[in-house]
Tab-separated table of N, CA and C in Angstrom:
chain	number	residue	atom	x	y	z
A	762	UNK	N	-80.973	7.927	-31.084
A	762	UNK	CA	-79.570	8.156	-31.384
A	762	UNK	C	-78.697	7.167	-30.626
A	763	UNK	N	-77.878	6.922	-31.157
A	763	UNK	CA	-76.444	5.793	-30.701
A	763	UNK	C	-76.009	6.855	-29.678
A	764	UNK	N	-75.153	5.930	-28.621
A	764	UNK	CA	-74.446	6.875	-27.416
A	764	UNK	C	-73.007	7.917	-28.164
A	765	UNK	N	-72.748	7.304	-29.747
A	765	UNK	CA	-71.553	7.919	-30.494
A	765	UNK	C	-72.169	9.011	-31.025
A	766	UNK	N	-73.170	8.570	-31.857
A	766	UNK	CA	-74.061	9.910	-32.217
A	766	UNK	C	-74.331	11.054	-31.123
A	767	UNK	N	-74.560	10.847	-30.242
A	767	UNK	CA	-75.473	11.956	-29.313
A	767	UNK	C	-73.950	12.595	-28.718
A	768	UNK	N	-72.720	11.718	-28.309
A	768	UNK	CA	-71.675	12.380	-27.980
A	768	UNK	C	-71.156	13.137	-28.865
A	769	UNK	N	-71.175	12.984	-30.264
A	769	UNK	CA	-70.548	14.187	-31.522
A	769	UNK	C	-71.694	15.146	-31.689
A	770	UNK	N	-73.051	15.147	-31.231
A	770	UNK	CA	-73.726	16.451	-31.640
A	770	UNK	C	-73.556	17.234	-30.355
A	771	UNK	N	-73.390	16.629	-28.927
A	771	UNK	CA	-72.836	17.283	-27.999
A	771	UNK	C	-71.840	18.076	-27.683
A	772	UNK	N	-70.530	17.202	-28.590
A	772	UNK	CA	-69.360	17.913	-27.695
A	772	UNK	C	-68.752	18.332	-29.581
A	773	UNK	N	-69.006	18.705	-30.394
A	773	UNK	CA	-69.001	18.898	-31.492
A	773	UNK	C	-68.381	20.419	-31.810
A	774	UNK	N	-66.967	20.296	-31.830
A	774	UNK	CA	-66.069	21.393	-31.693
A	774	UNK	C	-66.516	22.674	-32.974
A	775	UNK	N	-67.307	22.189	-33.958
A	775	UNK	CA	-67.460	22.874	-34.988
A	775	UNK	C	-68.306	24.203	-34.693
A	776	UNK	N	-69.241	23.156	-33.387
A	776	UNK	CA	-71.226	24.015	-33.351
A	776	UNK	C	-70.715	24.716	-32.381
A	777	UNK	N	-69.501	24.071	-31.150
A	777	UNK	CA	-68.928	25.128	-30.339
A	777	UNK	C	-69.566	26.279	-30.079
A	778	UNK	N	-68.791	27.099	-30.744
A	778	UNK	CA	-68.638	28.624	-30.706
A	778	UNK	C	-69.946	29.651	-31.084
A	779	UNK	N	-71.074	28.571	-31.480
A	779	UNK	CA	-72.325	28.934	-31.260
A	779	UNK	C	-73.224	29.182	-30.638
A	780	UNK	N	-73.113	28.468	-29.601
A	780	UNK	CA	-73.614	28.408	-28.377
A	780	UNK	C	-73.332	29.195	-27.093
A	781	UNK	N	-73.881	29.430	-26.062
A	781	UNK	CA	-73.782	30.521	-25.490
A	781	UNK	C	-72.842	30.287	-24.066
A	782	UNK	N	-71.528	30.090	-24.800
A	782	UNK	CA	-70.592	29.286	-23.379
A	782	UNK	C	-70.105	30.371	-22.724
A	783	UNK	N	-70.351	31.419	-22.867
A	783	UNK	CA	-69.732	32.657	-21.716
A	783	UNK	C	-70.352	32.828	-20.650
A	784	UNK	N	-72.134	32.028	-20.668
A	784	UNK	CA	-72.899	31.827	-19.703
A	784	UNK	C	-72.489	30.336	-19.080
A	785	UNK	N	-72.277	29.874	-19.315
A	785	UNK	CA	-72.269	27.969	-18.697
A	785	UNK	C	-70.446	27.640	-18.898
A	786	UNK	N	-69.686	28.548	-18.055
A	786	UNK	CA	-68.091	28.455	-17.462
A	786	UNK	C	-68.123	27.643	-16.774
A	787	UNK	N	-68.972	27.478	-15.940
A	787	UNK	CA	-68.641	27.740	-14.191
A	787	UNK	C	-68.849	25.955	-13.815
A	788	UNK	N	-68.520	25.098	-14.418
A	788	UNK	CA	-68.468	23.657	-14.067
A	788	UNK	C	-69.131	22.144	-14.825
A	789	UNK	N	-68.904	21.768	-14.559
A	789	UNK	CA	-69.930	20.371	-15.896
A	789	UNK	C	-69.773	19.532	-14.292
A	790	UNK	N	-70.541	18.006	-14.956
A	790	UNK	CA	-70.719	16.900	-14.461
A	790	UNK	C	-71.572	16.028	-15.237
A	791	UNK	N	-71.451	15.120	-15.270
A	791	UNK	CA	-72.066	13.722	-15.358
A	791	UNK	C	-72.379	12.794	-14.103
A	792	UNK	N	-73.394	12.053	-14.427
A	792	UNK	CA	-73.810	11.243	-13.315
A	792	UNK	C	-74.739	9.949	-14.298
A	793	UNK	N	-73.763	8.653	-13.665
A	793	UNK	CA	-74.831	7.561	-14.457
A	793	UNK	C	-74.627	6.011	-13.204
A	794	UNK	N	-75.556	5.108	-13.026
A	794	UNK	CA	-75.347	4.077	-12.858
A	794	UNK	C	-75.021	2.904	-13.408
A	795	UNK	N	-74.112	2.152	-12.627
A	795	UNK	CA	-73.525	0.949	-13.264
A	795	UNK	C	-74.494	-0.073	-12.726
A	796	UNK	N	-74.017	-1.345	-12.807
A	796	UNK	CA	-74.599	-2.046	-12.112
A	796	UNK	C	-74.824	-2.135	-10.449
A	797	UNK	N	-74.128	-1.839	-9.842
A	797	UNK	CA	-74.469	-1.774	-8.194
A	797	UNK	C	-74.303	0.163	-7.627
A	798	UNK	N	-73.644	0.766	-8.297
A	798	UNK	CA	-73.911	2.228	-7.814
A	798	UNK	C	-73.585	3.288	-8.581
A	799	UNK	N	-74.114	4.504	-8.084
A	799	UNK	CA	-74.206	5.465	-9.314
A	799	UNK	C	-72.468	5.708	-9.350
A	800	UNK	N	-72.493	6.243	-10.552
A	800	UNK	CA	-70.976	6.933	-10.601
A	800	UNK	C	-71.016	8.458	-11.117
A	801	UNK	N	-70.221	9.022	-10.744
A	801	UNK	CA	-70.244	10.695	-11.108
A	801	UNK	C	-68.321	11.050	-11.227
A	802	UNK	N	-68.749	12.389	-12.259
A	802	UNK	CA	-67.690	13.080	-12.725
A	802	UNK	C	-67.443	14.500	-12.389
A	803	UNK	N	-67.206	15.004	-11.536
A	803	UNK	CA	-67.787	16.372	-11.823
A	803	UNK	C	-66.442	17.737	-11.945
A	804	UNK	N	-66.595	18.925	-12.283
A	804	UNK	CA	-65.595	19.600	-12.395
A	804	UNK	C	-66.237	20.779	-12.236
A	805	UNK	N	-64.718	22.160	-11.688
A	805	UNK	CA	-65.065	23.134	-11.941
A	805	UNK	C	-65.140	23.922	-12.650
A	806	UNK	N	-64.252	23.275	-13.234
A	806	UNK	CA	-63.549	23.866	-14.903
A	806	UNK	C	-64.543	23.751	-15.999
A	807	UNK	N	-63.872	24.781	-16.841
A	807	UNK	CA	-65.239	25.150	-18.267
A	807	UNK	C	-65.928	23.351	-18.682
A	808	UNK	N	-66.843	23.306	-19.118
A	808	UNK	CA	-67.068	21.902	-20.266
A	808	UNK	C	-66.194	22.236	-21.601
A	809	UNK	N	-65.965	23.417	-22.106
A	809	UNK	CA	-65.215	23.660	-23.192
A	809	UNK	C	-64.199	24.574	-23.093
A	810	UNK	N	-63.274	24.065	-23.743
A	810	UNK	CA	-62.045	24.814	-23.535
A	810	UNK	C	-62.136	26.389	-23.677
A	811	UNK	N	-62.311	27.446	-23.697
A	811	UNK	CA	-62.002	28.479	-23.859
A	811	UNK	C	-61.103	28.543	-25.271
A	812	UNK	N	-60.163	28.839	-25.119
A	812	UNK	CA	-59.120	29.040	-26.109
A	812	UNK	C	-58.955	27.865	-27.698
A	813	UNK	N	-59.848	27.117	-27.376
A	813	UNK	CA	-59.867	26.289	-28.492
A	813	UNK	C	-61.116	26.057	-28.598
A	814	UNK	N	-62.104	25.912	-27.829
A	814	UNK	CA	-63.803	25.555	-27.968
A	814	UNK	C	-63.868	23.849	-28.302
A	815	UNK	N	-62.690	23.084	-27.569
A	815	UNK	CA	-62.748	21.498	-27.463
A	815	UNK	C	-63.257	21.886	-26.263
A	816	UNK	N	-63.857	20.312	-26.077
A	816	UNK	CA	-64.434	19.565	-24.789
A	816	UNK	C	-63.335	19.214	-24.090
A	817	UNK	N	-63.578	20.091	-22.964
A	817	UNK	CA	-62.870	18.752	-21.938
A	817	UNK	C	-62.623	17.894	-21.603
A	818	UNK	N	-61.167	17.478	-21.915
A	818	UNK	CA	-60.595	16.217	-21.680
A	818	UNK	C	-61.617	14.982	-20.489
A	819	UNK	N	-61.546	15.925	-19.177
A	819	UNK	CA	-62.254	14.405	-18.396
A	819	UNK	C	-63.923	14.774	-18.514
A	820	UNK	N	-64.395	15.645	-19.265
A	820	UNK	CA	-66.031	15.377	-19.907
A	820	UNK	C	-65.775	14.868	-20.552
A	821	UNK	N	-64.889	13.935	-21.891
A	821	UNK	CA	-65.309	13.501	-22.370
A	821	UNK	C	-64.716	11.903	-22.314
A	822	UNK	N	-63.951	11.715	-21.546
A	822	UNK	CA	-63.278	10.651	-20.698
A	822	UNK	C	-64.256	10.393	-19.952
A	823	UNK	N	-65.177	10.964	-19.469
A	823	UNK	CA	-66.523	10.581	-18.426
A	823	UNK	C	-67.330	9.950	-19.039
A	824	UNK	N	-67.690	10.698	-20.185
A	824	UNK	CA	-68.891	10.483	-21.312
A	824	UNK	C	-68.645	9.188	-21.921
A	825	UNK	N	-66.884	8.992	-21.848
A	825	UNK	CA	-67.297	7.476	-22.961
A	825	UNK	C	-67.228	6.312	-21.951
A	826	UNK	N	-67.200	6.478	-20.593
A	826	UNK	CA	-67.088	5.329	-19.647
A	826	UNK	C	-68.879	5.541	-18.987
A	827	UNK	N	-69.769	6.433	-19.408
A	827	UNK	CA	-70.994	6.077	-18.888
A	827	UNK	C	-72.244	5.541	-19.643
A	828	UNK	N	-71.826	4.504	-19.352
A	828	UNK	CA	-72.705	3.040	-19.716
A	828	UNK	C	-73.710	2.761	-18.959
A	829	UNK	N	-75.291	3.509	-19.367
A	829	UNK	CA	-76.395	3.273	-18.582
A	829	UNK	C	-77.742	4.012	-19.288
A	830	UNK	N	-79.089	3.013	-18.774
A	830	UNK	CA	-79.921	3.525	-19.135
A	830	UNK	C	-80.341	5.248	-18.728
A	831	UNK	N	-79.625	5.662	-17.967
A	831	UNK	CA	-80.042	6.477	-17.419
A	831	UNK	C	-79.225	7.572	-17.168
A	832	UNK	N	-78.519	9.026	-18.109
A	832	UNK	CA	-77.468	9.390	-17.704
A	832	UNK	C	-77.846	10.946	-17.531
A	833	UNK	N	-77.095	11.673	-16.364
A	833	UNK	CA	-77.453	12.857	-16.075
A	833	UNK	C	-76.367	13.861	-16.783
A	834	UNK	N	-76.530	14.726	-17.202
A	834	UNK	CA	-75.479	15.785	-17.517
A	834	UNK	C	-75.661	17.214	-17.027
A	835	UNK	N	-74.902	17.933	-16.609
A	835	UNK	CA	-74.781	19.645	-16.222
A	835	UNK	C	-74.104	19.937	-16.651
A	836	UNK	N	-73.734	21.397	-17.525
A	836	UNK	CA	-73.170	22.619	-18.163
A	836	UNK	C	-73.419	23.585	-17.115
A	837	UNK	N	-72.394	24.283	-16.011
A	837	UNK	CA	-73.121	25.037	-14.602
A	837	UNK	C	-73.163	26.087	-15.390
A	838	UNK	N	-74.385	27.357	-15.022
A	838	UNK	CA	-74.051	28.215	-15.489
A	838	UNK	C	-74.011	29.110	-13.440
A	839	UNK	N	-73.206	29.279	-13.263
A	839	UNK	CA	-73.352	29.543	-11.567
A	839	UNK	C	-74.083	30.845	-10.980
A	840	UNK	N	-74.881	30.857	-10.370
A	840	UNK	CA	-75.677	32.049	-9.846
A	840	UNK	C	-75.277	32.161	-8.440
A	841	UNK	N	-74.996	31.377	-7.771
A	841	UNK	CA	-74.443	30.886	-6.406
A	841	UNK	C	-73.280	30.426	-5.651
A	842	UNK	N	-72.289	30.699	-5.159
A	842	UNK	CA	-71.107	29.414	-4.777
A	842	UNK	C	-70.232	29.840	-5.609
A	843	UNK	N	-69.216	28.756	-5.218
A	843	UNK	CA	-67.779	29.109	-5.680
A	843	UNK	C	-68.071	28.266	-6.714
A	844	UNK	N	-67.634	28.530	-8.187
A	844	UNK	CA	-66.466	27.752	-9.129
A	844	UNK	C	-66.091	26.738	-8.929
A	845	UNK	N	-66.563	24.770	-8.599
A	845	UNK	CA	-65.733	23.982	-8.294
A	845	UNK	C	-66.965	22.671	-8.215
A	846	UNK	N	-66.142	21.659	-7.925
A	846	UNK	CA	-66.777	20.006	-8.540
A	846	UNK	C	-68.245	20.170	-7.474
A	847	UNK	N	-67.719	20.635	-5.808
A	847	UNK	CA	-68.751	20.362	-5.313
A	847	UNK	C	-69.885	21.147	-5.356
A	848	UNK	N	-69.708	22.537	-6.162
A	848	UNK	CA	-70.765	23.110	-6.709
A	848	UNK	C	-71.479	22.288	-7.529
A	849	UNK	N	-70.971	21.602	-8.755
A	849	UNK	CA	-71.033	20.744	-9.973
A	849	UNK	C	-72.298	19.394	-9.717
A	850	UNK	N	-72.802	19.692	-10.743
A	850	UNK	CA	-74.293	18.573	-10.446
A	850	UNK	C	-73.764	17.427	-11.229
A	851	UNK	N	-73.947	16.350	-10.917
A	851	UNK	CA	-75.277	15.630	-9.823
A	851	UNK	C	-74.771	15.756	-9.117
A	852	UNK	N	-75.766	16.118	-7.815
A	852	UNK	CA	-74.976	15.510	-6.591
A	852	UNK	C	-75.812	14.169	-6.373
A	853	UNK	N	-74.872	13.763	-4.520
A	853	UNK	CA	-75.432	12.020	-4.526
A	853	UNK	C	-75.730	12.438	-3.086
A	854	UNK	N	-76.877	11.784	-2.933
A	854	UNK	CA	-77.549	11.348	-1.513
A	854	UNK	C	-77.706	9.603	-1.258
A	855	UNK	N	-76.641	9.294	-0.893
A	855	UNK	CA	-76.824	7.605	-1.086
A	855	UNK	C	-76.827	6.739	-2.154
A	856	UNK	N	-77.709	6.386	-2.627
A	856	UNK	CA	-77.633	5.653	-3.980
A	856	UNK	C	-78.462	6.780	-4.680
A	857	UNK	N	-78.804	7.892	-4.309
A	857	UNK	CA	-78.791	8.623	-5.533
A	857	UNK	C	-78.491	9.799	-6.098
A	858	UNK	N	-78.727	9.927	-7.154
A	858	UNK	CA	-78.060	11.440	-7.865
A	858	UNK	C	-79.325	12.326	-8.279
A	859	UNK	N	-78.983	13.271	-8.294
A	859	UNK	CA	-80.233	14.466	-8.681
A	859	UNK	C	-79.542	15.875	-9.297
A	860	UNK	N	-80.370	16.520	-9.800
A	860	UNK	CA	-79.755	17.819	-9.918
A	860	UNK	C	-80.997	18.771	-9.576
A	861	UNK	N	-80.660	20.068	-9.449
A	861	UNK	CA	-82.006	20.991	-9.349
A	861	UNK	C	-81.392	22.334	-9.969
A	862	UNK	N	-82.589	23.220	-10.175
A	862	UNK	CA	-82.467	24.251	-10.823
A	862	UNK	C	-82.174	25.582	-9.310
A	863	UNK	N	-81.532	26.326	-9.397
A	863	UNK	CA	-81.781	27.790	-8.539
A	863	UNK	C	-80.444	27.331	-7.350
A	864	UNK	N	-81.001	28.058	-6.605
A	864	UNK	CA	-79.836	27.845	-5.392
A	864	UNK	C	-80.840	26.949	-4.127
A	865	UNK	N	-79.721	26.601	-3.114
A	865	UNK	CA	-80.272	26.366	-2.023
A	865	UNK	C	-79.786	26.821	-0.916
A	866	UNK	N	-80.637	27.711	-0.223
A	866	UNK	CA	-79.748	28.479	1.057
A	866	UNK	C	-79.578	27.293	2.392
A	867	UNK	N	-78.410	27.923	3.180
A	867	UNK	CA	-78.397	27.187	3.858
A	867	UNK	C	-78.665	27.068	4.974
């Protein structure tokens, strides 16, 4: 798939309301590298609007500036933590980004 293709079956306001967004509120992010370092987006706010079932403005302002072989995405669904970006995956350890599944105590 083209990076245009895969962004309209993604953020595709129609399939919306199909999907199970009352579970996955609780934050988005992106994470991709450029040429010298990773870059990330992250939020606490829904990936989809609530009240209209559009994508979020800076998910998808993220999505069309990440240009790379290699791109990470999260839909949070939160079991842990507050509501907010630094909950929000990827995170970065230096030059890199990761995400993981579950919590991590501290």
């Amino acid at each position: 798939l083209t990076p245009r293709a895969t962004e309209a079956r993604l953020f595709d306001a129609r399939t919306a309301a199909q999907r199970n967004h009352e579970m996955n509120m609780d934050g988005f992010g992106l994470g991709w590298w450029n040429e010298t370092s990773p870059r990330r987006c992250r939020s606490g706010e829904p990936a989809v609007l609530p009240a209209t079932h559009e994508p979020h403005p800076e998910m998808l302002a993220a999505a069309s500036h990440a240009r790379s072989k290699v791109v990470l995405a999260h839909i949070r669904a939160a079991t842990d933590g507050d509501r907010s970006a630094a909950n929000s995956h990827p995170f970065q350890f230096g030059p890199l980004l990761f995400m993981h599944n579950g919590g991590v105590p501290d």
